[in-house]
CSV table of C-alpha atoms and ligand atoms in Angstrom, one decimal:
chain,number,residue,atom,x,y,z
A,234,MET,CA,-67.3,37.4,147.8
A,235,PRO,CA,-64.2,39.3,149.0
A,236,ARG,CA,-64.8,42.9,149.5
A,237,SER,CA,-63.0,45.5,147.4
A,238,GLY,CA,-62.5,47.8,150.4
A,239,ASP,CA,-64.2,50.7,148.6
A,240,SER,CA,-68.0,51.1,149.0
A,241,THR,CA,-68.4,53.0,145.7
A,242,ARG,CA,-66.8,50.2,143.8
A,243,GLU,CA,-69.1,47.7,145.6
A,244,CYS,CA,-72.2,49.7,144.7
A,245,ASP,CA,-71.1,49.8,141.1
A,246,PHE,CA,-70.5,46.1,141.1
A,247,LYS,CA,-74.2,45.2,140.7
A,248,ILE,CA,-74.6,47.5,137.8
A,249,HIS,CA,-71.4,46.3,136.2
A,250,GLN,CA,-72.4,42.7,136.8
A,251,ARG,CA,-75.8,43.2,135.1
A,252,ASP,CA,-74.0,44.7,132.1
A,253,HIS,CA,-71.4,41.9,132.0
A,254,PHE,CA,-68.6,44.4,132.9
A,255,HIS,CA,-68.8,46.0,129.5
A,256,CYS,CA,-69.1,49.7,128.7
A,257,ARG,CA,-72.5,50.1,127.1
A,258,TYR,CA,-71.1,52.7,124.7
A,259,CYS,CA,-67.7,51.5,123.5
A,260,GLY,CA,-67.7,47.9,124.7
A,261,LEU,CA,-64.6,48.2,126.9
A,262,ASP,CA,-64.4,44.8,128.7
A,263,GLY,CA,-63.7,45.1,132.4
A,264,THR,CA,-63.1,41.3,132.7
A,265,LYS,CA,-60.0,41.5,130.4
A,266,SER,CA,-57.7,43.5,132.6
A,267,PHE,CA,-57.6,45.1,136.0
A,268,ALA,CA,-56.9,48.5,134.2
A,269,ASN,CA,-60.1,48.0,132.2
A,270,TRP,CA,-62.1,47.2,135.3
A,271,THR,CA,-60.9,50.2,137.2
A,272,ASN,CA,-62.0,52.4,134.2
A,273,LEU,CA,-65.6,51.3,134.5
A,274,SER,CA,-68.0,53.7,136.1
A,275,TRP,CA,-71.7,54.1,135.9
A,276,ASP,CA,-73.7,56.5,133.8
A,277,HIS,CA,-77.1,58.0,134.5
A,278,LEU,CA,-79.4,57.9,131.4
A,279,LEU,CA,-81.9,60.5,132.7
A,280,PRO,CA,-81.5,64.1,133.6
A,281,HIS,CA,-81.5,65.3,137.2
A,282,CYS,CA,-85.1,66.4,137.1
A,283,ASP,CA,-86.4,62.9,136.2
A,284,PRO,CA,-87.6,61.0,139.3
A,285,ARG,CA,-86.4,57.7,137.8
A,286,ARG,CA,-82.8,59.0,137.5
A,287,ASP,CA,-81.4,56.9,140.4
A,288,GLU,CA,-83.3,53.7,139.6
A,289,ALA,CA,-80.8,50.9,138.7
A,290,ASP,CA,-82.6,50.3,135.4
A,291,PHE,CA,-81.6,53.8,134.3
A,292,ILE,CA,-78.0,53.6,135.3
A,293,VAL,CA,-75.6,51.7,133.0
A,294,THR,CA,-72.0,50.7,133.0
A,295,ALA,CA,-69.8,53.2,131.1
A,296,CYS,CA,-66.0,53.5,131.0
A,297,MET,CA,-64.8,56.8,132.4
A,298,CYS,CA,-64.0,58.1,128.9
A,299,CYS,CA,-67.5,57.5,127.6
A,300,ASN,CA,-69.1,58.7,130.8
A,301,SER,CA,-67.3,62.1,130.7
A,302,SER,CA,-67.1,62.5,127.0
A,303,GLU,CA,-70.5,64.1,126.6
A,304,ASN,CA,-70.8,66.1,129.7
A,305,GLN,CA,-73.1,68.7,128.0
A,306,TYR,CA,-75.5,66.0,127.0
A,307,PHE,CA,-78.4,66.9,129.4
A,308,ARG,CA,-77.7,70.6,129.1
A,309,GLU,CA,-78.0,70.4,125.3
A,310,ALA,CA,-81.0,68.1,125.3
A,311,LEU,CA,-83.6,70.7,124.5
A,312,ALA,CA,-81.5,72.2,121.7
A,313,ARG,CA,-81.0,68.7,120.3
A,314,SER,CA,-84.7,67.8,120.6
A,315,LEU,CA,-83.8,64.8,122.8
A,316,LYS,CA,-86.6,63.2,124.7
A,317,PHE,CA,-86.4,61.0,127.9
A,318,GLU,CA,-90.0,60.2,128.8
A,319,ASN,CA,-91.5,56.8,127.9
A,320,MET,CA,-88.1,55.5,126.7
A,321,THR,CA,-86.6,52.2,127.7
A,322,PRO,CA,-83.0,52.1,129.1
A,323,ASP,CA,-81.8,50.5,125.8
A,324,GLU,CA,-83.5,53.3,123.8
A,325,LEU,CA,-81.8,55.9,126.0
A,326,VAL,CA,-78.4,54.3,125.5
A,327,GLU,CA,-79.1,54.3,121.7
A,328,GLN,CA,-80.1,58.0,121.8
A,329,ARG,CA,-76.9,59.0,123.7
A,330,GLN,CA,-74.6,56.7,121.6
A,331,PRO,CA,-73.9,59.0,118.7
A,332,TYR,CA,-72.9,61.9,120.9
A,333,VAL,CA,-70.5,59.7,122.9
A,334,THR,CA,-69.0,58.2,119.8
A,335,ARG,CA,-68.5,61.6,118.1
A,336,THR,CA,-66.6,62.9,121.1
A,337,ARG,CA,-64.6,59.6,121.4
A,338,ASN,CA,-63.6,60.0,117.7
A,339,ASN,CA,-62.4,63.5,118.4
A,340,TYR,CA,-60.3,62.2,121.3
A,341,GLN,CA,-58.9,59.5,119.1
A,342,THR,CA,-57.9,62.0,116.4
A,343,PHE,CA,-56.2,64.1,119.0
A,344,TRP,CA,-54.4,61.1,120.5
A,345,GLU,CA,-53.2,60.0,117.1
A,346,ALA,CA,-51.8,63.5,116.3
A,347,ASN,CA,-50.4,64.3,119.7
A,348,VAL,CA,-49.8,61.3,121.9
A,349,ARG,CA,-49.3,58.1,119.9
A,350,ASN,CA,-45.8,57.0,119.4
A,351,LEU,CA,-44.3,59.7,121.6
A,352,ASP,CA,-42.7,56.9,123.7
A,353,THR,CA,-40.5,56.1,120.7
A,354,ILE,CA,-39.2,59.7,120.8
A,355,TYR,CA,-38.4,59.4,124.5
A,356,GLU,CA,-37.0,55.8,124.4
A,357,ALA,CA,-34.8,56.6,121.4
A,358,ARG,CA,-33.0,59.3,123.3
A,359,PRO,CA,-32.9,58.4,127.0
A,360,CYS,CA,-29.8,60.6,127.7
A,361,GLU,CA,-31.0,63.7,126.0
A,362,SER,CA,-32.6,66.6,127.8
A,363,THR,CA,-36.3,67.3,127.7
A,364,GLN,CA,-35.6,70.3,125.6
A,365,THR,CA,-34.1,68.1,122.9
A,366,VAL,CA,-37.1,65.8,123.0
A,367,LEU,CA,-39.4,68.8,122.7
A,368,GLU,CA,-37.4,70.1,119.7
A,369,GLU,CA,-37.6,66.7,118.1
A,370,GLY,CA,-41.4,66.7,118.7
A,371,TRP,CA,-41.6,70.1,117.1
A,372,ARG,CA,-39.6,68.9,114.1
A,373,LEU,CA,-42.0,66.0,113.7
A,374,GLY,CA,-44.9,68.3,113.8
A,375,ALA,CA,-46.4,67.4,117.1
A,376,ASP,CA,-49.3,69.8,117.9
A,377,TRP,CA,-48.7,69.8,121.6
A,378,LEU,CA,-45.8,72.2,121.3
B,862,ZN,ZN1,-66.7,53.3,126.9
Protein backbone atom coordinates (compact mmCIF):
# COMPACT_ATOMS: atom_id res chain seq x y z
CA MET A 1 0.00 0.00 0.00
CA PRO A 2 1.41 3.43 -0.87
CA ARG A 3 1.96 5.61 2.14
CA SER A 4 0.00 8.82 2.60
CA GLY A 5 3.01 10.68 3.96
CA ASP A 6 1.11 11.54 7.11
CA SER A 7 1.34 9.27 10.14
CA THR A 8 -1.96 10.47 11.62
CA ARG A 9 -3.84 9.64 8.43
CA GLU A 10 -2.22 6.20 8.36
CA CYS A 11 -3.24 5.49 11.97
CA ASP A 12 -6.79 6.55 11.13
CA PHE A 13 -6.78 4.24 8.13
CA LYS A 14 -7.40 1.05 10.14
CA ILE A 15 -10.35 2.60 11.96
CA HIS A 16 -11.75 4.04 8.73
CA GLN A 17 -11.24 0.71 6.94
CA ARG A 18 -13.13 -1.16 9.66
CA ASP A 19 -16.01 1.33 9.30
CA HIS A 20 -15.91 1.09 5.48
CA PHE A 21 -14.86 4.77 5.28
CA HIS A 22 -18.28 6.01 6.41
CA CYS A 23 -18.99 8.48 9.18
CA ARG A 24 -20.81 6.47 11.83
CA TYR A 25 -23.16 9.37 12.55
CA CYS A 26 -24.15 10.94 9.24
CA GLY A 27 -22.95 8.32 6.76
CA LEU A 28 -20.57 10.58 4.82
CA ASP A 29 -18.82 8.21 2.41
CA GLY A 30 -15.07 8.70 2.24
CA THR A 31 -14.80 6.47 -0.84
CA LYS A 32 -16.90 8.82 -2.97
CA SER A 33 -14.47 11.72 -3.18
CA PHE A 34 -11.09 12.87 -2.00
CA ALA A 35 -12.80 15.80 -0.20
CA ASN A 36 -15.00 13.36 1.72
CA TRP A 37 -12.03 11.22 2.67
CA THR A 38 -10.04 14.18 3.97
CA ASN A 39 -13.04 15.08 6.14
CA LEU A 40 -12.98 11.76 7.96
CA SER A 41 -11.53 11.70 11.44
CA TRP A 42 -11.96 9.43 14.42
CA ASP A 43 -14.16 9.89 17.41
CA HIS A 44 -13.71 8.55 20.95
CA LEU A 45 -16.86 6.99 22.32
CA LEU A 46 -15.73 7.07 25.94
CA PRO A 47 -14.76 9.92 28.28
CA HIS A 48 -11.15 10.59 29.28
CA CYS A 49 -11.51 8.80 32.60
CA ASP A 50 -12.48 5.47 31.03
CA PRO A 51 -9.51 3.09 30.71
CA ARG A 52 -10.96 1.65 27.46
CA ARG A 53 -11.06 5.08 25.78
CA ASP A 54 -8.09 4.48 23.47
CA GLU A 55 -9.00 0.91 22.50
CA ALA A 56 -9.75 0.68 18.78
CA ASP A 57 -13.17 -0.84 19.47
CA PHE A 58 -14.19 2.37 21.21
CA ILE A 59 -12.99 4.72 18.47
CA VAL A 60 -15.16 5.16 15.40
CA THR A 61 -14.96 6.93 12.08
CA ALA A 62 -16.62 10.33 12.16
CA CYS A 63 -16.55 13.22 9.74
CA MET A 64 -15.07 16.38 11.18
CA CYS A 65 -18.47 18.02 11.44
CA CYS A 66 -20.00 15.19 13.46
CA ASN A 67 -16.85 14.82 15.51
CA SER A 68 -16.82 18.44 16.59
CA SER A 69 -20.55 19.16 16.60
CA GLU A 70 -21.14 17.87 20.11
CA ASN A 71 -18.00 18.98 21.91
CA GLN A 72 -19.83 19.31 25.23
CA TYR A 73 -20.98 15.70 25.07
CA PHE A 74 -18.80 14.25 27.81
CA ARG A 75 -18.97 17.40 29.94
CA GLU A 76 -22.77 17.25 29.85
CA ALA A 77 -22.99 13.50 30.36
CA LEU A 78 -23.92 13.63 34.03
CA ALA A 79 -26.64 16.24 33.50
CA ARG A 80 -28.01 14.19 30.62
CA SER A 81 -27.88 10.96 32.65
CA LEU A 82 -25.69 9.29 30.04
CA LYS A 83 -23.95 6.07 30.94
CA PHE A 84 -20.83 4.57 29.41
CA GLU A 85 -20.15 1.42 31.44
CA ASN A 86 -21.11 -1.99 30.09
CA MET A 87 -22.14 -0.56 26.75
CA THR A 88 -21.05 -1.86 23.36
CA PRO A 89 -19.50 0.49 20.79
CA ASP A 90 -22.73 0.33 18.75
CA GLU A 91 -24.78 1.28 21.80
CA LEU A 92 -22.42 4.18 22.50
CA VAL A 93 -22.81 5.44 18.92
CA GLU A 94 -26.58 5.14 19.24
CA GLN A 95 -26.51 7.06 22.52
CA ARG A 96 -24.48 9.90 21.00
CA GLN A 97 -26.37 10.02 17.69
CA PRO A 98 -29.28 12.30 18.70
CA TYR A 99 -26.95 14.96 20.11
CA VAL A 100 -24.82 14.96 16.95
CA THR A 101 -27.89 15.02 14.73
CA ARG A 102 -29.45 17.91 16.64
CA THR A 103 -26.31 20.02 16.25
CA ARG A 104 -25.97 19.08 12.57
CA ASN A 105 -29.57 20.14 12.00
CA ASN A 106 -28.83 23.50 13.64
CA TYR A 107 -25.81 23.90 11.37
CA GLN A 108 -27.94 23.07 8.34
CA THR A 109 -30.55 25.66 9.29
CA PHE A 110 -27.79 28.24 9.67
CA TRP A 111 -26.24 27.24 6.33
CA GLU A 112 -29.58 27.47 4.54
CA ALA A 113 -30.21 30.93 5.96
CA ASN A 114 -26.74 32.40 5.66
CA VAL A 115 -24.56 30.51 3.18
CA ARG A 116 -26.55 28.63 0.55
CA ASN A 117 -26.80 30.38 -2.80
CA LEU A 118 -24.48 33.20 -1.82
CA ASP A 119 -22.37 32.23 -4.83
CA THR A 120 -25.17 33.38 -7.10
CA ILE A 121 -24.99 36.85 -5.56
CA TYR A 122 -21.24 36.98 -6.16
CA GLU A 123 -21.34 35.40 -9.62
CA ALA A 124 -24.13 37.67 -10.85
CA ARG A 125 -22.11 40.79 -10.15
CA PRO A 126 -18.44 40.01 -10.71
CA CYS A 127 -17.48 43.63 -11.35
CA GLU A 128 -19.28 45.18 -8.42
CA SER A 129 -17.59 46.03 -5.18
CA THR A 130 -17.83 43.97 -2.04
CA GLN A 131 -19.90 46.74 -0.51
CA THR A 132 -22.51 46.34 -3.24
CA VAL A 133 -22.60 42.59 -2.68
CA LEU A 134 -23.06 43.11 1.05
CA GLU A 135 -25.86 45.59 0.42
CA GLU A 136 -27.53 43.06 -1.86
CA GLY A 137 -27.17 40.39 0.84
CA TRP A 138 -28.76 42.76 3.34
CA ARG A 139 -31.62 43.49 0.95
CA LEU A 140 -32.22 39.75 0.55
CA GLY A 141 -32.31 39.34 4.32
CA ALA A 142 -29.06 37.51 4.89
CA ASP A 143 -28.47 37.14 8.61
CA TRP A 144 -24.69 37.41 8.29
CA LEU A 145 -24.76 41.18 7.91
ZN1 LIG B 1 -20.65 12.84 9.88
